[in-house]
Amino acid sequence: MKELNLNSKFEPFSSIIELSGMKYYSSKYFVLFESTISTYNKILEKIKDENVSMIGLYGIGGSGKTTLAKEVGKKVEELKLFEKVVMTTISQTLNIRSIQENMADMLGVHFQEKSDEGIAQRLSQRLKIDKTLLILDDVWEKLNFKAIGIPIHENKGCKVLLTTRKREVCTSMQCQSIIMLDFLTSMEAWSLFKMHAYITDDSPYALKGVARKVVDECKGLPIAIVTVGNTLKDKDYDEWELALSKIQESKLLDIPDGFTSPYSCLKLSIDNLRNDLPKSLLFLCSIFLEDYEIHLEDLFQFGKGLGLIGTFGTMKIARKEMHAVVNILKDSCLLMHGREQERVKMHDMVRDVALWIASLRGQAILVRTKMDVRMLVEEENIKDKKVISLWDVNKGQLPDNQLNCPQLENLLLHSAMVNFELPNTCLERFEMLKILLFLTVDYTWEWYSMRPSFSLPQSIDSLQNIRTLCLRGYELGDISILESLQALEILNLRGSSFKELPSAIIKLKKLKLLDLYGCSIEKNNAYKVIGCLQLEELYLHLNEYEENFPHNVSFTKLQRYVILLEEDSLNWKFSADKPSRALSVDGFNASAQMTTTYNHLCGQMASPNAEIVKQFRELHLSDLGAKVHMEGPQKFSVPPTASTRLCE
């Protein structure tokens, strides 16, 4: 054997055979739907653009980014736009050596170097030889291209397409083009689902009806459509019905081996959030119903009460903190934009996974709709719940001192515009409660025309840890018991009616936000009481300015306010859904009293000129009795019968 080796004339290998690149990567199930074609074409357009070297494709986990990137790579090879197309998966746990080895295999590079730096230099030299499209899939954080060996800024022949779940990854890596991959339309989702669930025109009519409902629950998320479709293919009608029931009740389906679970895919996105605050805010969003468009003001007031935001500093700082966290969740595609600027919503499957993770973390959330609340005592593990959220409650009342929820921090009851009753002792065992929410309608700047009756139970005075109390849109009657809630920071009575605002409420030294917008108060002494509070935010409506406005007080800490000084508030609508400093005045001597109003709000003396106009974000003046001239960022005059708005 030794002699044979000595006599052998074999030449050593001069190079390693290159792998075939992207040619065999694409999925046989890939379908270019109309919504996908738009994104596909945008990416190809940017790849052809010589001024673009970095392209970022982002979207929620399971939206099909990897599959689309592979198809783009395949098309680039077909069009011969690049000499090389290299695709490598980065993954959540960053391993530079593994990335380098994958790239080397695809490029046919054999390196003798042992150090990461030496390998990076060899890869960089290789990438400068050929015009190369480098597809970096599943990027979770900013990458150090120099450490890997990617000469993106040294060589125009090298272009990068990266896929990620986070928009901030695209911005941190300075992508010149950032493209979002959205959900499929309902028609596209149905077509994809039929392909994987083996639904045909010949399938039973009843089965197709259930299948339609199942795919609607997937809300256009490809991984959910494909996985659920494969899970249910060849199953009988009863199994389809059971699956639909589970999905509608936010219960997780059993996914067969061999298929990627959409739940684990989305859980990875949630687990990867940088700290507990975005996760906690996401769990808070999950207490709302499926498809509910959550107003950011609700998110702020509820989150503040739970201590998620604003644990120090002013309400203004807390608002900035909340908006920053909402942006993180949006950029991670875990929250979506609502139809209005000040609203957000969750994908149903993200919500299901958030509820699941919350339970794993010991933050069990109970969400029910159209439930007889008397049945709460029969709920499994009710004593372990941190949150109880009941929607469209149309009958029954909370059990009289029978509901033992020692860990409950958040109780929400939506009464669907019906009269609601609570036994006097029903809240006695909720010692840990931080926020109590009784709602009839959504958060709105519209006026409430109907108010169901609701009497506060005597046991509310036992809630000494409560920070946010929201009683929205009710006929409340006597609310004097509220003066006992010493920890209260936010009192929201928006759209409700009551006898009077108790004077003893001035004892609530921690109260920072008072919302009396749209309230009907039988004894109009509320405004003298308000003047004694150290409020940072105030929302109210006065029918008669001269009689009721507190002339001897000033709101030195007030940062946000909406004040309507007019009888018919229906004459004016806000130009935006998020007024922060808005004043509407009807029928008084503006020249003198505008100054008075400004001084009350700001706690300083000023004349009705530029300083006043600068202070207000939105200003409405009408029926003033005399022509008024104002100077500010823009000069204007207001005739006695006219009105104007000033917006920053």
XYZ file of C-alpha atoms in Angstrom:
648
model
C 0.000 0.000 0.000
C 2.861 2.315 0.900
C 4.557 1.558 -2.446
C 1.361 2.186 -4.304
C 1.030 5.584 -2.689
C 4.587 6.488 -3.585
C 4.109 5.577 -7.240
C 0.789 7.417 -7.567
C 0.759 10.320 -10.035
C -2.448 12.047 -8.791
C -2.341 15.839 -8.855
C -3.599 17.574 -5.718
C -7.013 19.275 -5.924
C -6.566 22.807 -7.213
C -10.072 23.995 -6.252
C -13.294 22.837 -4.671
C -16.271 22.317 -6.971
C -18.741 25.138 -6.429
C -22.239 24.355 -5.214
C -25.104 25.136 -7.516
C -26.225 28.251 -5.709
C -29.887 29.143 -5.836
C -30.978 26.861 -8.650
C -32.725 24.250 -6.518
C -33.892 26.392 -3.631
C -37.385 27.484 -4.641
C -40.482 25.842 -3.194
C -42.775 23.779 -5.386
C -45.719 25.312 -3.511
C -44.647 28.897 -4.130
C -47.395 30.969 -5.737
C -46.906 34.543 -6.851
C -50.166 36.104 -5.721
C -50.990 39.636 -6.722
C -50.000 41.066 -3.311
C -46.721 39.106 -3.404
C -45.959 40.150 -6.986
C -45.915 43.796 -5.922
C -43.251 43.118 -3.269
C -41.373 40.741 -5.593
C -41.171 43.382 -8.324
C -40.069 46.089 -5.871
C -37.161 43.933 -4.723
C -36.085 43.117 -8.287
C -36.286 46.788 -9.205
C -33.994 47.744 -6.323
C -31.591 44.896 -7.120
C -31.225 46.337 -10.627
C -30.681 49.857 -9.251
C -26.939 50.590 -9.257
C -27.401 53.203 -6.510
C -28.794 50.652 -4.061
C -26.421 48.232 -2.344
C -28.543 47.204 0.666
C -32.176 46.076 0.530
C -34.176 45.124 3.616
C -37.267 42.902 3.446
C -39.171 42.751 6.726
C -42.429 41.265 7.943
C -44.028 39.221 10.680
C -42.637 35.742 11.329
C -44.193 33.256 8.942
C -45.183 35.829 6.324
C -43.078 34.148 3.616
C -39.968 36.344 3.555
C -37.557 33.427 3.173
C -39.567 31.828 0.379
C -39.875 35.128 -1.461
C -36.144 35.836 -1.094
C -35.353 32.421 -2.586
C -37.629 33.122 -5.539
C -35.975 36.497 -6.054
C -32.561 34.779 -6.031
C -33.774 32.233 -8.556
C -35.053 34.991 -10.851
C -31.791 36.919 -10.543
C -29.914 33.792 -11.656
C -32.274 33.296 -14.602
C -31.818 36.903 -15.706
C -28.034 36.640 -15.156
C -28.039 39.940 -13.261
C -25.193 38.644 -11.070
C -22.475 36.088 -11.582
C -23.115 34.619 -8.137
C -26.189 34.410 -5.917
C -25.364 33.297 -2.394
C -27.958 32.714 0.319
C -27.186 31.998 3.957
C -29.310 31.880 7.090
C -28.173 34.083 9.958
C -30.657 32.919 12.648
C -31.300 34.277 16.119
C -28.110 32.938 17.700
C -25.393 34.705 15.741
C -22.448 32.478 14.795
C -19.989 34.305 12.550
C -17.875 31.236 11.809
C -20.944 29.285 10.691
C -22.004 32.162 8.413
C -18.519 32.328 6.914
C -18.419 28.582 6.280
C -21.831 28.618 4.583
C -20.789 31.480 2.329
C -17.491 29.756 1.536
C -19.328 26.579 0.505
C -21.601 28.534 -1.820
C -18.686 30.478 -3.309
C -16.334 27.510 -3.608
C -13.762 29.095 -1.310
C -11.290 26.876 0.550
C -9.378 28.692 3.243
C -6.376 27.656 5.285
C -6.740 30.545 7.712
C -7.715 29.661 11.271
C -8.780 33.024 12.685
C -12.123 34.732 12.046
C -10.249 37.801 10.816
C -8.220 35.805 8.300
C -11.296 34.027 6.993
C -13.125 37.366 6.726
C -10.293 38.782 4.619
C -10.310 35.741 2.302
C -14.119 35.965 1.834
C -13.905 39.690 1.178
C -11.299 39.115 -1.546
C -13.487 36.438 -3.150
C -16.611 38.599 -3.142
C -14.700 41.344 -4.959
C -13.928 39.047 -7.895
C -17.456 38.352 -9.127
C -20.590 40.455 -9.130
C -22.477 38.823 -6.255
C -25.956 39.058 -4.743
C -25.749 38.014 -1.116
C -29.062 37.040 0.509
C -28.878 37.095 4.307
C -31.965 35.388 5.684
C -33.493 35.715 9.157
C -31.381 38.569 10.512
C -32.197 39.476 14.128
C -29.682 42.200 14.889
C -27.204 44.556 13.256
C -24.394 42.610 11.599
C -20.720 43.547 11.472
C -20.018 43.040 7.756
C -16.285 43.586 8.187
C -16.079 40.819 10.804
C -17.892 38.417 8.462
C -16.014 39.437 5.330
C -18.693 41.227 3.296
C -17.196 44.192 1.376
C -20.493 45.997 0.932
C -18.959 49.489 1.113
C -15.782 48.594 -0.786
C -17.202 46.940 -3.860
C -20.197 47.999 -5.936
C -20.333 44.522 -7.394
C -21.558 43.100 -4.070
C -25.199 43.700 -3.183
C -27.084 42.493 -0.085
C -30.728 41.504 0.340
C -31.560 40.777 3.968
C -34.773 39.445 5.507
C -35.816 40.202 9.069
C -38.801 40.383 11.382
C -37.730 43.805 12.638
C -37.792 47.024 10.690
C -35.201 48.491 13.055
C -32.676 45.930 11.761
C -33.087 47.422 8.280
C -32.591 50.968 9.547
C -29.642 50.082 11.808
C -27.897 48.435 8.841
C -28.584 51.487 6.680
C -30.607 49.748 3.999
C -31.268 52.210 1.189
C -34.511 50.413 0.398
C -36.817 48.958 3.076
C -39.738 46.851 1.855
C -42.493 45.269 3.948
C -44.077 41.921 3.089
C -47.739 42.191 4.044
C -50.433 39.575 4.638
C -52.293 37.769 1.860
C -55.744 38.944 0.871
C -58.704 36.748 1.815
C -58.975 35.420 -1.758
C -55.253 34.618 -1.916
C -55.399 32.963 1.508
C -58.277 30.734 0.363
C -56.373 29.677 -2.768
C -53.263 28.776 -0.752
C -55.306 26.977 1.901
C -57.147 24.825 -0.658
C -53.807 23.755 -2.116
C -52.525 22.467 1.241
C -55.781 21.173 2.726
C -56.728 19.341 -0.485
C -60.007 21.257 -0.814
C -61.418 20.977 -4.334
C -64.605 21.929 -6.132
C -65.812 18.387 -5.464
C -65.351 18.634 -1.684
C -68.600 18.531 0.351
C -70.346 21.892 0.583
C -70.501 21.791 4.403
C -66.785 21.010 4.646
C -65.919 23.925 2.385
C -68.046 26.175 4.591
C -66.086 25.218 7.711
C -62.804 25.454 5.781
C -63.666 29.019 4.784
C -64.152 29.940 8.438
C -60.891 28.239 9.415
C -58.844 30.086 6.816
C -60.483 33.385 7.808
C -59.096 32.842 11.315
C -55.577 32.651 9.843
C -55.928 36.299 8.779
C -53.681 36.038 5.723
C -50.595 34.706 7.540
C -48.960 32.186 5.155
C -47.347 29.946 7.783
C -50.688 29.593 9.574
C -52.545 28.898 6.322
C -50.055 26.258 5.178
C -49.667 24.553 8.565
C -53.357 24.477 9.455
C -54.206 23.326 5.929
C -51.750 20.431 6.128
C -52.937 19.582 9.639
C -56.568 19.240 8.545
C -56.165 17.646 5.122
C -57.996 14.316 4.808
C -59.733 14.906 8.176
C -63.479 14.342 8.566
C -66.071 17.049 9.135
C -66.145 16.676 12.950
C -62.389 17.203 13.184
C -62.693 20.340 11.067
C -65.444 21.621 13.376
C -63.325 20.892 16.448
C -60.343 22.723 14.953
C -62.488 25.751 14.146
C -63.834 25.808 17.691
C -60.319 25.686 19.143
C -59.070 28.501 16.936
C -62.062 30.711 17.742
C -61.485 30.168 21.471
C -57.799 31.105 21.130
C -56.701 27.546 21.902
C -53.622 26.217 20.131
C -53.964 23.430 17.582
C -51.862 20.266 17.746
C -49.404 20.555 14.846
C -48.149 17.264 13.331
C -44.439 16.465 13.284
C -42.657 17.728 10.206
C -44.500 21.059 10.019
C -43.295 24.380 11.378
C -45.676 25.552 14.076
C -46.937 29.106 13.523
C -47.172 29.381 17.297
C -43.496 28.625 17.921
C -42.595 30.917 15.023
C -44.469 33.850 16.576
C -43.330 32.965 20.096
C -39.761 33.393 18.883
C -40.572 36.960 17.809
C -42.128 37.774 21.177
C -39.348 36.119 23.169
C -36.799 38.146 21.206
C -38.207 41.505 22.338
C -35.399 43.337 24.072
C -36.983 43.520 27.558
C -40.160 42.816 29.485
C -41.871 46.161 28.806
C -42.794 45.506 25.137
C -43.905 41.995 26.106
C -46.084 43.302 28.940
C -47.670 45.906 26.679
C -48.339 43.187 24.099
C -50.027 41.069 26.782
C -52.145 44.120 27.659
C -53.222 44.414 24.015
C -54.360 40.786 24.119
C -57.114 41.542 26.677
C -59.101 43.180 23.879
C -61.228 41.127 21.505
C -60.027 39.725 18.180
C -59.866 42.385 15.453
C -60.424 45.128 18.059
C -58.851 48.443 17.107
C -57.214 49.566 20.336
C -57.082 53.291 21.005
C -53.657 54.382 22.199
C -55.281 56.422 24.959
C -56.758 53.240 26.431
C -53.377 51.573 26.143
C -51.766 54.508 27.926
C -54.258 54.781 30.777
C -54.421 51.029 31.379
C -50.654 50.571 31.083
C -50.005 53.468 33.447
C -52.367 51.974 36.011
C -50.596 48.614 35.860
C -47.245 50.309 36.381
C -45.899 49.200 33.002
C -44.987 52.763 32.026
C -44.360 56.001 33.861
C -42.981 54.510 37.043
C -41.120 57.800 37.475
C -41.485 61.287 36.069
C -44.487 63.042 34.586
C -47.430 61.823 32.541
C -45.788 63.467 29.539
C -42.728 61.242 29.947
C -44.970 58.193 30.418
C -46.731 58.971 27.126
C -43.430 59.199 25.289
C -42.389 55.886 26.830
C -45.620 54.223 25.720
C -45.332 55.515 22.154
C -41.714 54.314 21.960
C -42.763 50.807 23.025
C -45.689 50.777 20.571
C -43.234 51.662 17.800
C -41.003 48.736 18.826
C -43.980 46.376 18.569
C -44.990 47.834 15.199
C -41.449 47.553 13.854
C -41.416 43.918 15.001
C -44.731 43.387 13.154
C -46.391 42.281 16.404
C -48.766 45.246 16.299
C -50.374 46.626 13.166
C -51.668 50.069 12.270
C -55.386 50.588 12.760
C -57.668 52.392 10.360
C -57.070 55.591 12.337
C -53.703 57.036 13.279
C -54.290 56.647 17.023
C -55.312 52.988 16.899
C -53.450 49.694 16.697
C -54.542 46.086 16.344
C -53.119 42.571 16.697
C -53.123 39.699 14.269
C -55.379 37.020 15.767
C -52.591 34.458 15.901
C -50.191 36.922 17.550
C -52.910 37.532 20.141
C -53.373 33.794 20.722
C -49.640 33.304 21.196
C -49.423 36.332 23.516
C -52.186 34.855 25.704
C -50.344 31.529 25.702
C -46.997 33.079 26.674
C -48.652 35.184 29.385
C -50.032 32.012 30.958
C -46.587 30.360 30.786
C -45.143 33.367 32.624
C -47.708 33.175 35.418
C -49.743 36.102 34.060
C -52.896 34.179 33.193
C -55.466 36.224 31.264
C -59.140 35.301 30.991
C -60.966 36.847 28.025
C -64.620 36.028 27.391
C -67.451 37.492 25.350
C -71.223 37.417 25.956
C -70.656 35.632 29.238
C -73.049 35.425 32.163
C -70.710 36.802 34.817
C -72.379 34.676 37.484
C -70.546 31.744 35.895
C -67.123 33.188 36.735
C -66.965 31.127 39.923
C -67.028 27.988 37.771
C -64.090 29.055 35.576
C -61.089 26.774 35.836
C -58.197 28.221 37.865
C -60.029 31.522 38.347
C -58.009 32.227 41.505
C -54.786 32.281 39.443
C -55.937 34.914 36.947
C -54.052 38.206 36.745
C -56.539 39.660 34.264
C -60.267 39.131 33.730
C -61.635 40.769 30.582
C -65.347 40.289 29.874
C -66.945 41.782 26.770
C -70.574 42.293 25.730
C -71.850 41.265 29.140
C -75.620 41.309 28.757
C -76.909 39.605 31.872
C -76.011 38.585 35.377
C -73.910 40.246 38.040
C -70.629 39.535 39.744
C -71.006 36.926 42.487
C -71.549 38.442 45.935
C -68.198 37.980 47.719
C -67.778 34.520 46.175
C -65.128 35.357 43.602
C -61.710 34.737 45.129
C -59.042 36.278 42.887
C -56.143 37.201 45.177
C -53.760 37.843 42.237
C -56.174 39.827 40.060
C -54.646 43.135 38.905
C -56.911 44.083 36.011
C -60.701 43.728 35.791
C -62.469 44.878 32.622
C -66.229 44.591 32.094
C -67.880 45.850 28.935
C -71.625 45.979 29.456
C -72.892 46.425 25.882
C -75.149 49.404 26.733
C -77.293 47.567 29.286
C -77.897 48.395 32.935
C -75.338 46.754 35.155
C -75.517 45.792 38.807
C -72.834 44.826 41.286
C -73.450 43.464 44.781
C -72.027 45.744 47.469
C -69.495 43.157 48.627
C -68.361 41.825 45.238
C -64.959 43.597 45.186
C -63.871 42.812 48.740
C -61.462 40.018 47.764
C -59.656 41.920 44.996
C -56.930 43.396 47.198
C -54.289 43.466 44.430
C -56.474 45.183 41.817
C -54.634 48.034 40.065
C -57.069 48.959 37.310
C -60.859 48.670 37.221
C -62.568 49.288 33.892
C -66.316 49.471 33.288
C -66.987 50.420 29.676
C -70.060 50.831 27.517
C -68.461 52.130 24.323
C -65.094 52.598 22.677
C -62.839 55.563 23.454
C -64.089 58.453 21.347
C -64.385 62.230 21.152
C -67.978 61.870 20.036
C -70.814 62.540 22.456
C -72.637 59.810 24.346
C -76.381 59.916 23.698
C -77.418 56.896 25.804
C -76.176 55.899 29.241
C -77.035 52.644 31.000
C -77.322 52.889 34.772
C -74.616 51.601 37.067
C -74.261 52.061 40.825
C -70.847 51.810 42.411
C -70.655 48.992 44.979
C -69.700 49.880 48.535
C -66.773 47.454 48.391
C -64.954 49.697 45.913
C -63.470 51.480 48.919
C -61.455 48.327 49.654
C -59.422 48.798 46.457
C -56.541 50.666 48.047
C -54.045 49.693 45.327
C -56.150 50.895 42.403
C -54.374 53.401 40.153
C -56.679 53.649 37.132
C -60.468 53.742 37.410
C -62.447 54.019 34.194
C -66.255 54.346 34.314
C -67.086 55.254 30.735
C -70.539 56.105 29.458
C -72.697 55.283 32.516
C -75.402 56.949 34.555
C -73.574 56.701 37.861
C -75.595 58.711 40.371
C -73.622 59.197 43.599
C -69.840 58.846 43.209
C -68.768 60.237 46.583
C -67.195 56.893 47.505
C -64.376 57.570 45.018
C -62.744 59.919 47.505
C -61.489 56.858 49.423
C -59.206 55.645 46.600
C -55.960 57.191 47.817
C -53.660 55.504 45.255
C -55.708 56.713 42.275
C -53.677 58.381 39.510
C -56.173 58.292 36.623
C -59.924 58.885 36.967
C -61.804 58.523 33.687
C -65.538 59.316 33.854
C -65.785 60.190 30.149
C -69.349 60.368 28.860
C -70.912 59.507 32.227
C -73.504 61.376 34.263
C -73.430 61.811 38.039
C -74.782 64.073 40.770
C -71.626 65.995 41.573
C -67.882 65.723 41.722
C -67.297 65.277 45.468
C -65.281 68.075 47.042
C -63.362 65.521 49.120
C -61.747 64.301 45.908
C -59.078 66.928 46.562
C -57.677 64.410 49.069
C -56.503 62.281 46.147
C -52.975 63.682 46.127
C -51.724 61.238 43.475
C -54.426 62.064 40.913
C -52.733 63.248 37.716
C -55.331 62.719 34.987
C -59.017 63.631 35.226
C -61.321 62.996 32.270
C -64.782 64.595 32.499
C -65.174 65.013 28.756
C -68.807 64.658 27.695
C -70.010 64.324 31.297
C -73.378 65.486 32.565
C -73.137 66.792 36.141
C -76.323 67.681 38.017
C -74.669 70.090 40.448
C -72.126 72.104 38.517
C -69.572 72.565 41.262
C -67.010 70.357 39.552
C -64.793 73.167 38.347
C -64.064 74.604 41.790
C -63.011 71.131 42.902
C -60.820 70.679 39.843
C -58.963 73.876 40.646
C -57.710 72.365 43.894
C -56.116 69.343 42.224
C -52.483 69.012 41.121
C -53.471 67.722 37.690
C -51.157 67.176 34.746
C -53.959 66.318 32.299
C -57.543 67.588 32.196
C -60.393 66.914 29.779
C -63.715 68.670 30.407
C -66.653 70.623 29.034
C -68.194 73.697 30.644
C -71.612 74.898 29.486
C -71.357 78.394 30.965
C -67.929 79.921 31.107
C -68.389 82.989 33.331
C -70.360 81.280 36.085
C -68.325 78.131 36.430
C -64.710 78.710 35.520
C -62.574 78.967 38.693
C -61.146 82.489 38.503
C -58.986 82.216 41.601
C -56.953 79.135 40.686
C -54.314 78.155 38.175
C -53.229 74.767 36.874
C -49.493 75.127 37.251
C -48.697 71.493 36.373
C -51.128 71.093 33.489
C -49.415 69.653 30.396
C -52.323 68.376 28.301
C -55.903 69.552 28.204
C -59.044 69.682 26.141
C -61.487 72.299 27.415
C -64.768 73.191 25.743
C -66.393 76.441 26.924
C -69.619 76.300 24.953
C -73.193 75.138 25.155
C -73.447 73.243 21.900
C -70.273 71.196 21.573
C -71.644 69.416 18.532
C -70.772 72.515 16.493
C -67.104 71.627 16.606
C -65.084 68.513 15.923
C -61.388 68.099 16.552
C -59.276 68.162 13.426
C -57.267 65.218 14.770
C -57.964 62.234 16.974
C -55.274 63.161 19.468
C -55.742 66.743 20.698
C -53.114 67.600 23.289
C -53.806 71.271 24.052
C -57.184 72.264 22.666
C -59.556 75.063 23.648
C -62.990 75.747 22.189
C -64.736 78.972 23.178
C -68.266 80.062 22.355
C -69.985 83.351 23.248
C -67.806 85.378 25.597
C -65.564 88.435 25.580
C -62.492 86.774 24.130
C -60.263 89.806 24.398
C -60.320 89.753 28.196
C -61.348 86.247 29.039
C -58.976 84.512 26.644
C -56.205 86.002 28.767
C -57.897 84.812 31.944
C -58.322 81.305 30.540
C -54.714 81.164 29.394
C -53.438 82.312 32.778
C -55.481 79.625 34.535
C -54.143 76.927 32.260
C -50.517 78.007 32.297
C -50.143 79.545 35.740
C -48.597 82.761 34.425
C -49.642 86.200 33.267
C -49.841 86.961 29.574
C -51.637 89.185 27.115
C -53.877 87.788 24.356
C -51.186 87.729 21.695
C -48.460 85.498 20.352
C -47.815 83.691 23.651
C -51.420 82.558 23.907
C -51.631 81.440 20.311
C -48.335 79.567 20.617
C -49.549 77.715 23.726
C -52.643 76.230 22.095
C -52.311 73.376 19.610
C -55.931 73.673 18.519
C -58.125 76.737 19.015
C -61.788 77.242 18.136
C -63.486 80.627 18.628
C -67.081 81.458 17.734
C -69.889 83.909 18.585
C -67.497 86.216 20.404
C -69.608 89.363 20.446
C -66.772 91.475 19.046
C -64.081 91.170 16.451
C -60.866 89.778 17.924
C -57.349 90.207 16.539
C -54.672 87.685 17.461
C -50.978 87.526 16.622
C -48.859 84.429 16.678
C -47.171 82.067 14.239
C -49.801 83.373 11.855
C -51.857 86.537 12.334
C -55.612 86.250 12.115
C -58.831 88.052 12.941
C -62.038 86.435 14.112
C -65.340 88.142 13.217
C -68.058 87.901 15.899
C -69.930 85.122 14.122
C -67.012 83.201 12.660
C -64.752 80.470 13.935
C -61.165 79.456 13.352
C -58.728 76.691 14.130
C -55.038 76.895 14.792
C -53.018 73.680 14.597
C -49.331 73.052 15.099
